[in-house]
Each structure stands twice: as structure tokens, then as C-alpha cells.
């Protein structure tokens, strides 16, 4: 039987057992399980990895629990600007949007850019106009308002500090979302979506929509979706680096992920993690923070959902 698999993440950071109540933990676990199983169902029904990652990411974007779509963090201006990307491992086609406002599901917009334009990345106003022309749903500001996120931003809005959604405060955690999948035809896909970092400069773009940094897929190697301090992920070209180690050095998925997340990023001071699935169905979910919201499901195996270090 051909392996098929999907893995998702909901962000990495200072997430410890002591920082979540058992009720909060339950809610996160349920949201992760629902998203990974919805994506897995697409694969089990013979759907493509692209569809599967999109279905999973849409569910995570629609949840206020995660820093993407509805739950996006506040920028320095008190607004929400979102980044997203999607990539097809078979064709190496990719679509990305950066700094978009009021888009309900940035992942759908990135898919539209991939499918219906000659470009890879659109930003700001141009991306929004493209969205209007392609029937992508918009939401008003109220849709993106979240009391916790507002409080989180209020504490740093007068400073120059910007932070990973989940690294400073120990009691409430959220995060960027992503999905990677391998379908029954052997095709890989990756997608990532984020509101970025709390109190980020307006118009700041992170690693998420940058192909090769936060998102990458190639049928010859693996599909990768990252979460963490984007500035480091861009400089370390993290997602492509994992793929390169497999392609040029013959590393296994696990070896490549360990090298990049536990050595290269740690040496640079880059906090975060990633999820990856290889063309033969291996899954790796490394992180160098205290926790990462994550889940995966392969073939008919039991769903794995994790938050803390095992
Ligand atoms: N990587 C994202 C960014 O820097 C943040 C995150 O993963 O939470 O925009």
C-alpha cells in the first residue's frame, strides 16, 4: 500500500503543562484533532495533498485559538496583517500572499494566486484586489478582534518589542498554523498561514509566505511548514535547507530536521519548530522551544496529538 500522511502545527513557543489548564489543553487538542482528521479524510478518499493541507489550514484559520486568519495577532498599528503560502511538491508551483488585511482565509487566497496567476507572491492592496476578483471572502475588523490578543498587544504596544505570539506570556498560547501532506499518488504539499508576531511593525513580512523559508514542498524530498521567530527562519532558509540536506546529502527526514532545528537554528538563536513529511511517508515534528501544538495521522494509524516535549 502507498503511504499517505498529514501533519499540522498550531505554533511553537513557551508552552508547558503548567501554562495550560486542563480545560484549555482539551480545547487545543480537540481543535488539532479535528483539523488533522479533516485533512486526513481528504487523503483517505483519494483527494490530493494540496486539498488536504488547504482543508486543515482553513479549519485552523477559522479557530480563534491560533494566530492565523480569525485569531491573528495585532500589529504595532493595532491592525491585523496576514501572510500565507501553499506549495505543490509535484510541479513546484507555489502561491503566497503577504501583509493582507480582512481576508477570512489567507490560505485560499494563496491557492488562488498559485492556480490563477502567473505570479508566486502578491502583497497588500494588490493581493486584496486579486482576492476580490477571485471571489475570496472578506471579513470586517470585528471578526478578527480577540480580547486576549488585544490584551497581549496592549502590554507591548508602546514599546519596540515584538514577540512570538506564545513566547512571553506563560498562561495563554496561540500560534501560526501549517499543514504538510503526502497523498496516495505520492504527491507532497505544504501550506502555512499566520498573523505574524505581536506588535510587529506594520508591513513587516515574516518567513511564512516566503517559499523556501517558512514553506516548501518537493516530491523528490519532503514538504515542510515552519513556525517560529521568522527573522531567523528567513536567514536560515529553513524549509529549503531541510529539503537540500535530503536531496544533496542523502539525509533521512529526521536527520535533516534535527540538523536544521536543533543545531543550525539553535546556534543562531532562532526559536521555533517545523512539521515535515517525506515522499516515503516519514513524519518529523521537531521544535527547540518548550512546546509546539502539533498532530499527525498516517494511513489508518491512530491520530497523534502533542503539545509539550514528549
Ligand atoms: N513564523 C511566524 C512569523 O515570524 C510567527 C510564528 O510562527 O508564530 O511571522
Short mmCIF file of N, CA, C and O and ligand atoms in Angstrom, two decimals, residues 67 164 166 176 194 196-197 204 206-208 227-230, ligand 1:
data_model
loop_
_atom_site.label_atom_id
_atom_site.label_comp_id
_atom_site.label_asym_id
_atom_site.label_seq_id
_atom_site.Cartn_x
_atom_site.Cartn_y
_atom_site.Cartn_z
N UNK A 67 -2.96 31.79 15.87
CA UNK A 67 -2.55 33.07 15.28
C UNK A 67 -2.50 32.98 13.76
O UNK A 67 -1.44 32.97 13.14
N UNK A 164 6.90 36.61 19.55
CA UNK A 164 6.22 35.41 19.14
C UNK A 164 4.97 35.35 19.98
O UNK A 164 5.03 35.57 21.19
N UNK A 166 3.47 33.30 21.42
CA UNK A 166 3.40 32.39 22.55
C UNK A 166 4.68 32.29 23.34
O UNK A 166 4.94 31.31 23.96
N UNK A 176 0.92 30.45 14.86
CA UNK A 176 0.89 30.25 13.41
C UNK A 176 0.44 28.83 13.12
O UNK A 176 0.71 27.93 13.90
N UNK A 194 -0.34 32.74 8.85
CA UNK A 194 -0.04 33.41 10.12
C UNK A 194 -0.52 34.86 10.18
O UNK A 194 -0.69 35.51 9.14
N UNK A 196 1.52 36.60 12.01
CA UNK A 196 2.86 37.13 12.27
C UNK A 196 3.18 37.22 13.74
O UNK A 196 2.82 36.34 14.51
N UNK A 197 3.88 38.29 14.13
CA UNK A 197 4.29 38.43 15.53
C UNK A 197 3.62 39.64 16.15
O UNK A 197 3.49 40.69 15.52
N UNK A 204 5.56 44.52 8.12
CA UNK A 204 6.62 43.52 8.33
C UNK A 204 6.13 42.19 7.74
O UNK A 204 5.00 41.78 7.95
N UNK A 206 7.01 38.06 7.51
CA UNK A 206 7.83 37.02 8.14
C UNK A 206 8.23 35.93 7.15
O UNK A 206 8.19 36.13 5.93
N UNK A 207 8.60 34.80 7.69
CA UNK A 207 9.07 33.68 6.86
C UNK A 207 7.93 32.91 6.18
O UNK A 207 8.14 32.27 5.15
N UNK A 208 6.75 32.97 6.80
CA UNK A 208 5.63 32.12 6.38
C UNK A 208 5.36 32.12 4.87
O UNK A 208 5.25 31.05 4.26
N UNK A 227 7.21 27.17 11.99
CA UNK A 227 6.67 28.15 12.92
C UNK A 227 7.77 28.56 13.89
O UNK A 227 8.51 27.71 14.38
N UNK A 228 7.89 29.86 14.10
CA UNK A 228 8.94 30.33 15.00
C UNK A 228 9.29 31.76 14.66
O UNK A 228 8.55 32.43 13.92
N UNK A 229 10.40 32.23 15.19
CA UNK A 229 10.81 33.62 15.00
C UNK A 229 11.25 33.80 13.54
O UNK A 229 12.35 33.43 13.16
N UNK A 230 10.37 34.39 12.75
CA UNK A 230 10.51 34.41 11.30
C UNK A 230 11.80 34.99 10.78
O UNK A 230 12.33 34.55 9.75
N1 LIG B 1 6.91 32.50 11.82
C1 LIG B 1 5.91 33.47 12.10
C2 LIG B 1 6.43 34.85 11.74
O1 LIG B 1 7.56 35.15 12.05
C3 LIG B 1 5.46 33.51 13.53
C4 LIG B 1 5.06 32.17 14.13
O2 LIG B 1 5.44 31.12 13.64
O3 LIG B 1 4.32 32.15 15.13
O4 LIG B 1 5.68 35.62 11.20
#
